[in-house]
Short mmCIF file of C-alpha atoms and ligand atoms in Angstrom, two decimals:
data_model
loop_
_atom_site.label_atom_id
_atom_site.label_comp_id
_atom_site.label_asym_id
_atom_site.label_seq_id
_atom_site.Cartn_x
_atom_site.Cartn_y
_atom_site.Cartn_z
CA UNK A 1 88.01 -61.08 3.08
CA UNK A 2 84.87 -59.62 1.57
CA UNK A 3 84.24 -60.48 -1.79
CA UNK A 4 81.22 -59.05 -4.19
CA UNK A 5 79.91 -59.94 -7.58
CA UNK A 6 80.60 -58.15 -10.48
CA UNK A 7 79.27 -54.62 -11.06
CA UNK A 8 78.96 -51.96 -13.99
CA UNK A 9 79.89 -48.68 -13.01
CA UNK A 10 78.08 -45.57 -15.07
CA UNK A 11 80.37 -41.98 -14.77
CA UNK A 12 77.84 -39.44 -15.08
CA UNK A 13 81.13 -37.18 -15.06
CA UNK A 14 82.27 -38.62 -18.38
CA UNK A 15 78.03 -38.55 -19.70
CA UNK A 16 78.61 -35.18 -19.07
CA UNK A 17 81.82 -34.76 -20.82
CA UNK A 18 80.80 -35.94 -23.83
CA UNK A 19 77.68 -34.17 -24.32
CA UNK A 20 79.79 -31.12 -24.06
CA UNK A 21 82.29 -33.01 -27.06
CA UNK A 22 79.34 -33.56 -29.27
CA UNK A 23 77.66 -29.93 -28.65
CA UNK A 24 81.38 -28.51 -29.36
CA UNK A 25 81.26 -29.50 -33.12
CA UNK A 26 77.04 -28.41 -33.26
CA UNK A 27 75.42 -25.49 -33.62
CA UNK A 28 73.74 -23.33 -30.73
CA UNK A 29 70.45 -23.99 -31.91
CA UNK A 30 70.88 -27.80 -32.79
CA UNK A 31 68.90 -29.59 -30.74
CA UNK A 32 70.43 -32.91 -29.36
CA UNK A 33 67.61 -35.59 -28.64
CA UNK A 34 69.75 -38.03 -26.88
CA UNK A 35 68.65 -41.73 -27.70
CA UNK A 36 68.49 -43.77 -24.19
CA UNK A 37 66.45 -47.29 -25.91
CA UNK A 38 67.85 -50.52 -24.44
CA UNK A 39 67.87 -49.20 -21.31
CA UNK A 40 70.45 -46.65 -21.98
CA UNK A 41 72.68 -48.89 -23.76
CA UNK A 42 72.62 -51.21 -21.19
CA UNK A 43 73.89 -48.60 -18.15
CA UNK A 44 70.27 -47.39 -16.32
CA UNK A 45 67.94 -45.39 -18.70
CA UNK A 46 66.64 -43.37 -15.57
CA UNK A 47 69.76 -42.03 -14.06
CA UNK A 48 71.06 -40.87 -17.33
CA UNK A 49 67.97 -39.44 -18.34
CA UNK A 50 67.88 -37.37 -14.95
CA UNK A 51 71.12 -36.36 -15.41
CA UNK A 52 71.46 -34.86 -19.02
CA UNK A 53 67.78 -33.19 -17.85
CA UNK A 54 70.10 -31.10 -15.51
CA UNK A 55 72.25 -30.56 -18.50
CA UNK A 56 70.13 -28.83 -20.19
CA UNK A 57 68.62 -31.59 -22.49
CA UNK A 58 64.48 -31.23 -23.21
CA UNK A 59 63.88 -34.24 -25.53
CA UNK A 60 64.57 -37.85 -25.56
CA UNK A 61 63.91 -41.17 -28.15
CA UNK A 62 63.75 -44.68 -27.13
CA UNK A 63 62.55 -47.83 -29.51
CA UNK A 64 59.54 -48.82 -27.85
CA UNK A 65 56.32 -47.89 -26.17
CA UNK A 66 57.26 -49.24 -22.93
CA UNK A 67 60.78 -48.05 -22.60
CA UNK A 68 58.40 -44.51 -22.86
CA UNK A 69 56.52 -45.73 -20.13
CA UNK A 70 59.21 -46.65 -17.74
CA UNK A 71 60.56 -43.09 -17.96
CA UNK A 72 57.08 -41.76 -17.75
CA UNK A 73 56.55 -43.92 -14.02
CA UNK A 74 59.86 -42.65 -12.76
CA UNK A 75 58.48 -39.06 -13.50
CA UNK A 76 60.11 -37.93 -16.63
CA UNK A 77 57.93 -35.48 -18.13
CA UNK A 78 60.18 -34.22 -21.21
CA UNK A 79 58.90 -35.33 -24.82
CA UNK A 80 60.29 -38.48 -25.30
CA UNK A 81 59.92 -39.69 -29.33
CA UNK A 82 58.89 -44.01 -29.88
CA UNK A 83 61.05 -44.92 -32.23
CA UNK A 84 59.46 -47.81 -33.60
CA UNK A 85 55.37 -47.45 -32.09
CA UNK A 86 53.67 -50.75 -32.16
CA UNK A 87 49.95 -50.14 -32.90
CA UNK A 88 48.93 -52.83 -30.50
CA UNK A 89 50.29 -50.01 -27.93
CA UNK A 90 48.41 -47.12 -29.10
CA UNK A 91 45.95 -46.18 -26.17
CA UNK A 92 49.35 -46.53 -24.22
CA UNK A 93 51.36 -44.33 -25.91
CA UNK A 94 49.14 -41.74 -26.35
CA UNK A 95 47.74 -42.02 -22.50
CA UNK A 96 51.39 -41.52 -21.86
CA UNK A 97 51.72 -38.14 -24.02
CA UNK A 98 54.71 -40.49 -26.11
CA UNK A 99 55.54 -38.68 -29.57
CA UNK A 100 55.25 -41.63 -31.84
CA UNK A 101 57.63 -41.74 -35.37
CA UNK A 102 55.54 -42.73 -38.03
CA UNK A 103 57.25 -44.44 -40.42
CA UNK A 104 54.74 -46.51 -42.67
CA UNK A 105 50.97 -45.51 -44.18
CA UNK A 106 49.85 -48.05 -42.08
CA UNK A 107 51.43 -46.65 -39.31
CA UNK A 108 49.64 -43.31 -40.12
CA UNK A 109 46.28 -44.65 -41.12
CA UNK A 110 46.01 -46.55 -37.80
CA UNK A 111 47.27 -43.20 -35.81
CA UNK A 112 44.95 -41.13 -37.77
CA UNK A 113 41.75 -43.41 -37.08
CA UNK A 114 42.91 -43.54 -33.25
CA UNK A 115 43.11 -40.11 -32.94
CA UNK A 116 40.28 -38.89 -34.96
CA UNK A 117 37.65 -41.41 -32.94
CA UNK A 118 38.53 -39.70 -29.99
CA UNK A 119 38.80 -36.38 -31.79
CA UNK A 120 42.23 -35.72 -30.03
CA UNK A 121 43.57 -32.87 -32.67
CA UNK A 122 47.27 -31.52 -33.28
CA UNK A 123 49.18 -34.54 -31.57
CA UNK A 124 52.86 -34.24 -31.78
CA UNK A 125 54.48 -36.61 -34.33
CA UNK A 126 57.81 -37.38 -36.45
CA UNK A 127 57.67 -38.86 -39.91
CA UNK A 128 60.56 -41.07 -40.70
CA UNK A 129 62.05 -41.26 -44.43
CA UNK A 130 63.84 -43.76 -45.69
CA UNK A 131 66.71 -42.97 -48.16
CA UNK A 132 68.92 -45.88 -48.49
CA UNK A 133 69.08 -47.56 -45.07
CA UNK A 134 66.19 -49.88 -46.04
CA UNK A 135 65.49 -50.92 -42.22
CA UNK A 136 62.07 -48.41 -41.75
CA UNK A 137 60.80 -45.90 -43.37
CA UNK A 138 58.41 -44.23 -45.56
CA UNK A 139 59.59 -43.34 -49.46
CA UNK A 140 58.69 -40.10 -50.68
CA UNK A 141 56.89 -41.57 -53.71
CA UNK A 142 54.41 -43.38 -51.31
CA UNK A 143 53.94 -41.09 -48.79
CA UNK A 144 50.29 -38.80 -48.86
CA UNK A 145 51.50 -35.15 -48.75
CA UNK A 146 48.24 -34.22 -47.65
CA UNK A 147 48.99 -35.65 -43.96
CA UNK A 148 51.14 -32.75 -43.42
CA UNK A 149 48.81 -30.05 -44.34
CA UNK A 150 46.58 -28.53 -41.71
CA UNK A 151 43.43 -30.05 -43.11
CA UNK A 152 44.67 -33.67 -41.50
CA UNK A 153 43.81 -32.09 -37.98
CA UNK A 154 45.16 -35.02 -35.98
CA UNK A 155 49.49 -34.43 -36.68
CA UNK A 156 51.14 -31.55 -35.25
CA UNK A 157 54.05 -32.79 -37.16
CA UNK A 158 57.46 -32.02 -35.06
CA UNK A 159 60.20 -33.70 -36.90
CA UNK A 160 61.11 -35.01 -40.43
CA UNK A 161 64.22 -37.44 -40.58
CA UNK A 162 65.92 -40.42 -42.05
CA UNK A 163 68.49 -42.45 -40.69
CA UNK A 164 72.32 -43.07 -42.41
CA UNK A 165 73.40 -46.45 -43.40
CA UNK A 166 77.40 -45.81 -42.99
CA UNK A 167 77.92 -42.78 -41.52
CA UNK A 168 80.97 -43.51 -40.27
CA UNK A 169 82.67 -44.88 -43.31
CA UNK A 170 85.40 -42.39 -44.61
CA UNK A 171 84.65 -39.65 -46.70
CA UNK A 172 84.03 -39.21 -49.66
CA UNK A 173 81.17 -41.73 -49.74
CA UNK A 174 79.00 -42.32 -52.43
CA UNK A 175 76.08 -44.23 -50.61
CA UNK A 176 75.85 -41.23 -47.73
CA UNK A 177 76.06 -38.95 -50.35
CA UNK A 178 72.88 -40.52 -52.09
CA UNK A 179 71.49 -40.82 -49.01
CA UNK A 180 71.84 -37.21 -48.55
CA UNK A 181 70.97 -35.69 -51.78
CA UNK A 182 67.29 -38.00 -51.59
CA UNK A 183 66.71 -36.46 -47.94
CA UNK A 184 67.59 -32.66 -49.20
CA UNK A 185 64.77 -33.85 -51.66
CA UNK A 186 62.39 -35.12 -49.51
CA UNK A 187 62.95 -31.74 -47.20
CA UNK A 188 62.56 -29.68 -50.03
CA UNK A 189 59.06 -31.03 -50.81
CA UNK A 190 57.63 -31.31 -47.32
CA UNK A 191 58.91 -27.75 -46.61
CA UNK A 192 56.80 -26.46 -49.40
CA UNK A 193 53.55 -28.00 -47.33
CA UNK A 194 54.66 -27.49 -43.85
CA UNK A 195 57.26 -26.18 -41.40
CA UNK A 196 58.23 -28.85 -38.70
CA UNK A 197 58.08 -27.49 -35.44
CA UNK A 198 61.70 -29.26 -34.59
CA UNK A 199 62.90 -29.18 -37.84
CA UNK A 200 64.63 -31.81 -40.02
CA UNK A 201 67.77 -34.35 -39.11
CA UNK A 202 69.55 -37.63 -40.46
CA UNK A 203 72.69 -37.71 -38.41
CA UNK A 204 73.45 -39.96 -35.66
CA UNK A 205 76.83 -39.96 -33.77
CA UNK A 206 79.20 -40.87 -36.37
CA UNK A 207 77.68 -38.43 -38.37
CA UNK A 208 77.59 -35.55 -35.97
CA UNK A 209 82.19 -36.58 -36.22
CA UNK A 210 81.38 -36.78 -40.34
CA UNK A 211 79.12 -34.89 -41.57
CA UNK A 212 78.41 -31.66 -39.22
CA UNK A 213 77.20 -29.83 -41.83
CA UNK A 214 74.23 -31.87 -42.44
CA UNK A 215 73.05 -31.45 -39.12
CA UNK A 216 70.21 -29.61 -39.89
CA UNK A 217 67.96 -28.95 -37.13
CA UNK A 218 68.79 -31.94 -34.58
CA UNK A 219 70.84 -34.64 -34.33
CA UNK A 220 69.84 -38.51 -32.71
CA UNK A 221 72.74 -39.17 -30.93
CA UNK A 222 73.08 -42.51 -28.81
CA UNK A 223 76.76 -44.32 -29.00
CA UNK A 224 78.56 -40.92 -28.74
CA UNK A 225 76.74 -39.95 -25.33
CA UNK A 226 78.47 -43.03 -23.82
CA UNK A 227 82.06 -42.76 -25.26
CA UNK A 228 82.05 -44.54 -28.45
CA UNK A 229 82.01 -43.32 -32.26
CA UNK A 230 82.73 -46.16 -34.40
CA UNK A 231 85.92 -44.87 -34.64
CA UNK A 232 89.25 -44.62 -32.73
CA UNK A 233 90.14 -41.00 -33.33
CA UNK A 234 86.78 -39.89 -32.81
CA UNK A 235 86.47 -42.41 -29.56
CA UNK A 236 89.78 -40.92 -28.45
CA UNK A 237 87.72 -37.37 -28.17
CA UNK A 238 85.21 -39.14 -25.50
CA UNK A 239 85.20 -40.66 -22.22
CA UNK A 240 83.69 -44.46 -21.65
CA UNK A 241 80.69 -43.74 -19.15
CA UNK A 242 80.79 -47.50 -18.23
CA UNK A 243 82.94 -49.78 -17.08
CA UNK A 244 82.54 -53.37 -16.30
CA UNK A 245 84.55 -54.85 -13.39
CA UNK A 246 84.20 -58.22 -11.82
CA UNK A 247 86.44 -59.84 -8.97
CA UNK A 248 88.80 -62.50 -9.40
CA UNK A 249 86.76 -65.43 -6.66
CA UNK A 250 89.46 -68.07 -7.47
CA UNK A 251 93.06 -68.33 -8.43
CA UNK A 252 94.11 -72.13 -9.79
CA UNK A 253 97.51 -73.74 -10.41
CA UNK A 254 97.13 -76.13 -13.54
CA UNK A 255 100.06 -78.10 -15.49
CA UNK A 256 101.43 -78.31 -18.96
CA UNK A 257 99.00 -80.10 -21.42
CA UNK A 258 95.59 -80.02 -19.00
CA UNK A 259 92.68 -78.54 -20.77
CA UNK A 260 90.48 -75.50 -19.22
CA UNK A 261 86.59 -75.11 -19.40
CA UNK A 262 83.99 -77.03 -21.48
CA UNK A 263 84.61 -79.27 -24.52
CA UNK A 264 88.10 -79.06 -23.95
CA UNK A 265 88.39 -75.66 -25.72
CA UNK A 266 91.76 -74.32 -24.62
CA UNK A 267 94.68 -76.42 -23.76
CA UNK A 268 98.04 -75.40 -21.80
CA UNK A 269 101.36 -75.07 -23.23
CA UNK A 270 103.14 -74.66 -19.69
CA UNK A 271 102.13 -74.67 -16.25
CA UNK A 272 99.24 -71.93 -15.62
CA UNK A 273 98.14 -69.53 -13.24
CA UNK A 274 93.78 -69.29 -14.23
CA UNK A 275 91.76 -66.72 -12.48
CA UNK A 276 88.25 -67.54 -12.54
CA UNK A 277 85.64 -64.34 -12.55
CA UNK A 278 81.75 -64.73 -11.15
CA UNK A 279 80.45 -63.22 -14.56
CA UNK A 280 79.63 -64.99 -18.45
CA UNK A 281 76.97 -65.45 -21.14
CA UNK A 282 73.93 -64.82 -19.13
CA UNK A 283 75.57 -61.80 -18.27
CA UNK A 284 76.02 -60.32 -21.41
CA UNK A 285 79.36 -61.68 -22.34
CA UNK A 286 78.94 -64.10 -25.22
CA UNK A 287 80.90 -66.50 -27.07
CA UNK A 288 82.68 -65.17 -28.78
CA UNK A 289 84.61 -63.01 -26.14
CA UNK A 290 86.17 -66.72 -25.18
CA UNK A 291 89.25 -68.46 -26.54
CA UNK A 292 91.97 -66.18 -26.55
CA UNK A 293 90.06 -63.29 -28.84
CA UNK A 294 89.85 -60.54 -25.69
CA UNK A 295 92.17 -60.31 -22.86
CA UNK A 296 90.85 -58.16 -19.84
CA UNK A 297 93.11 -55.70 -17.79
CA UNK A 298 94.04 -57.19 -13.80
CA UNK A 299 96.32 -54.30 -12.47
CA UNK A 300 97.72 -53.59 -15.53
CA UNK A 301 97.95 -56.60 -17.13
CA UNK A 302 96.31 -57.40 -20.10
CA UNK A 303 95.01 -60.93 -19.61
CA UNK A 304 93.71 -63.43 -21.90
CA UNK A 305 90.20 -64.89 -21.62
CA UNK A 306 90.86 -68.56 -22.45
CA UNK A 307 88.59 -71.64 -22.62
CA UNK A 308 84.54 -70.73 -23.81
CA UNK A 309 83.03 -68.48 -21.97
CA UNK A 310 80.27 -70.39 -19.44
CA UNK A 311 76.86 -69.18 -17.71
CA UNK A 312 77.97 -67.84 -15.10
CA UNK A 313 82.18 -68.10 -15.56
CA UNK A 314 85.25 -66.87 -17.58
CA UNK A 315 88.71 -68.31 -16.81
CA UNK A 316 91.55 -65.87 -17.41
CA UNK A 317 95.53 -66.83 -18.30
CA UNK A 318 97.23 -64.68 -14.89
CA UNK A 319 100.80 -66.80 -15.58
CA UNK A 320 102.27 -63.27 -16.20
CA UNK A 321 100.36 -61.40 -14.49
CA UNK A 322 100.18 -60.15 -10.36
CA UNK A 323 97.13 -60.77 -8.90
CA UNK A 324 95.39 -62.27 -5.85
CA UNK A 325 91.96 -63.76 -5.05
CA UNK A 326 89.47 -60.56 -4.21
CA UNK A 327 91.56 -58.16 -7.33
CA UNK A 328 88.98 -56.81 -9.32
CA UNK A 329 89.75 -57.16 -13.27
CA UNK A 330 88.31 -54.81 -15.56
CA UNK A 331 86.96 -56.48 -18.42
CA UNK A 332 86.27 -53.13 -20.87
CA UNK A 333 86.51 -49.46 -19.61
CA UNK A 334 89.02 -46.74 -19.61
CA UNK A 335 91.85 -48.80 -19.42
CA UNK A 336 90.19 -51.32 -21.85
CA UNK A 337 87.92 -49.71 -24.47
CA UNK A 338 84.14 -51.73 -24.75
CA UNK A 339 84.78 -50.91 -28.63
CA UNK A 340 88.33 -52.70 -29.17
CA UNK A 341 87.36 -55.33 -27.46
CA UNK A 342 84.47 -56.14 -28.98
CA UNK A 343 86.10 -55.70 -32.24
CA UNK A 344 88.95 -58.17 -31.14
CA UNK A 345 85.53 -60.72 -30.92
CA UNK A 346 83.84 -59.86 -34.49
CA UNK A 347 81.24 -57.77 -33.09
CA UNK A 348 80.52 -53.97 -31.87
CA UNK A 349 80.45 -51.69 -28.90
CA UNK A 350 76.51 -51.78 -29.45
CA UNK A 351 75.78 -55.57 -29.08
CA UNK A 352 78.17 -55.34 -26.01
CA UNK A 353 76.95 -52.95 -23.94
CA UNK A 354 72.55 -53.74 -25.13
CA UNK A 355 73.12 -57.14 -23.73
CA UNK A 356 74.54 -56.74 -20.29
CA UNK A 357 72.00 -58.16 -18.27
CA UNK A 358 70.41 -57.00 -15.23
CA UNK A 359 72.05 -59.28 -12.97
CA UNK A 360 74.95 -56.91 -12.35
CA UNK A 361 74.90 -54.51 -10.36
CA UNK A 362 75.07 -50.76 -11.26
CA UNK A 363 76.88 -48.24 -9.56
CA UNK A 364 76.75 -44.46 -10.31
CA UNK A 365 79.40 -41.90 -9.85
CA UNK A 366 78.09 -38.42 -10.15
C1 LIG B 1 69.64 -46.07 -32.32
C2 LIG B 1 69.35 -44.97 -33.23
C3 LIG B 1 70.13 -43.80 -33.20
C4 LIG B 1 71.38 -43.64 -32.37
O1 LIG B 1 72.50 -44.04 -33.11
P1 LIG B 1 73.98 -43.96 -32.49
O2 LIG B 1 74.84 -44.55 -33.55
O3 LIG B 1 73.95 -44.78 -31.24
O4 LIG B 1 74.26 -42.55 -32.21
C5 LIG B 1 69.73 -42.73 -34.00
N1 LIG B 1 68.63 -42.84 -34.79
C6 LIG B 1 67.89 -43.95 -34.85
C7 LIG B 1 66.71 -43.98 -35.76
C8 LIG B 1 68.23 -45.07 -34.11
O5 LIG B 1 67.50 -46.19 -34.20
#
């Protein structure tokens, strides 16, 4: 029998579905700049780059300079926005034709002297606001209107935005609402001093399900493009793009009262069936998926993860459960949503899917 390691798959079929979902509640002439930093959320920037290219898609944002650059040597040539520029990584970004965010006066200053030394004029940039989030972000009160008017040469200035801190809370909330009502500001001021080629936005993907109307001229959309929305009716409306499967390499009888895994951690109450799976921390899988918090599906089953979660191994309870060596288990996916499960383990669909590592293998299915 031929057994291989664990692999992520990534359903461009599903990518494609749920751009289609999030269009469905936008306007025509919204433009969706689809965020694909960390790699695409851990599936394969690249490949899902490529592919919502064919779907019509001009515009992309990812968090660094060099995520830029990777798409940039595989031969993307769409604008692609830097989230959060480092200055150290100037000559590359601009080399690279990146669109940085500036999001701090020192930020700008050091853009503006870049630029105007090498009297490069009209380079694209977005300005980032902050409103309430208090991560990044420039306030109106210390921001120099004047680097939006055409005397400052350097900006062609695409974009003005801000970022929500709980978008997907329920409505009515007061702190989006605040949030809102100091970007409407900040937009009605700029607008009097220039007209952003893109336009304004604030919503990401739970706020494309929450807020539609305040999607202005584009929404940043990341989560939503892979099948999550912070929330379960909203997830029920999308289709997981990945799905992370791993084989079962060893099936072991142990008796009442014998411990499983390091320090001791889980303990038998009867005789068990364990099914140990090539895949565990260094993979992605942390912690705090171990002890009895997740349980993954084999054939239908819903099996717990028991013991702590090791390197390179996680040891399942298969005592009610049929399975063989080889049986691949599907640890989150359709039938086992990335989002519940990382609930279930006091974290979120994010973290989860960021911090699969490279070591497994990726599979596409167009
Ligand atoms: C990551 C990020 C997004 C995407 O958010 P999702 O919740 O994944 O849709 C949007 N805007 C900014 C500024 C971000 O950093």
């Amino acid at each position: 029998m031929e057994i291989s390691g664990p692999y992520l798959t990534i359903n461009l079929k599903n990518l494609e579905h749920n751009l289609n979902l999030l269009r469905s509640k936008l306007k025509k002439t919204t433009e969706v700049i689809p965020v694909i930093k960390a790699d695409g959320y851990g599936s394969n920037a690249i490949v899902i780059t490529k592919k919502l290219i064919s779907l019509g898609i001009k515009r992309f944002a990812v968090a660094s300079t060099k995520e830029g650059v990777e798409l940039r040597n595989a031969g993307i040539k769409n604008p692609i926005m830097i989230f959060y520029p480092y200055i150290k990584n100037f000559k590359l970004l601009f080399e690279n034709k990146l669109e940085p965010v500036l999001y701090s006066n020192t930020l700008i200053n050091a853009a503006i002297k870049y630029l105007s030394d090498l009297k490069i004029t009209n380079y694209p940039v977005h300005i980032k606001f902050n409103t309430g989030l208090n991560r990044i972000g420039l306030s109106i009160n210390e921001f120099d209107l004047s680097n939006l008017t055409p005397k400052s040469k350097c900006f062609k200035i695409l974009s003005i935005y801000s970022h929500l801190s709980a978008s997907e809370n329920p409505r009515p909330c007061k702190y989006t609402s605040s949030q809102i009502s100091e970007f409407e500001k900040i937009k009605k001021i700029t607008s009097e001093i220039v007209k952003p080629e893109i336009g304004f936005h604030i919503l990401n993907t739970s706020g494309i399900f929450n807020y539609p109307e305040k999607q202005y001229d584009a929404i940043r959309s990341g989560i939503g493009l892979y099948g999550y929305a912070n929330c379960k009716s909203w997830d029920s409306e999308l289709k997981p793009v990945l799905t992370l499967k791993a084989p079962i390499i060893q099936i072991l009888k142990i008796k009442k009262g014998e411990s499983v895994g390091y320090n001791n951690a889980w303990a038998s109450k009867r005789n068990t069936a364990i099914a140990i799976l090539p895949l565990g921390h260094a993979d992605g899988i942390t912690r705090s998926f171990g002890n009895k918090k997740i349980k993954v599906d084999i054939n239908g089953f819903k099996c717990p993860i028991i013991g702590n979660i090791c390197m390179d191994i996680i040891m399942i309870d298969v005592t009610n459960s049929k399975c063989k060596e080889g049986d691949f288990v599907t640890i989150f996916g359709e039938s086992n949503s990335a989002s519940f499960i990382s609930e279930q383990a006091g974290t979120v669909s994010y973290e989860l899917l960021t911090g699969l590592s490279q070591r497994i293998l990726r599979k596409i299915i167009e």
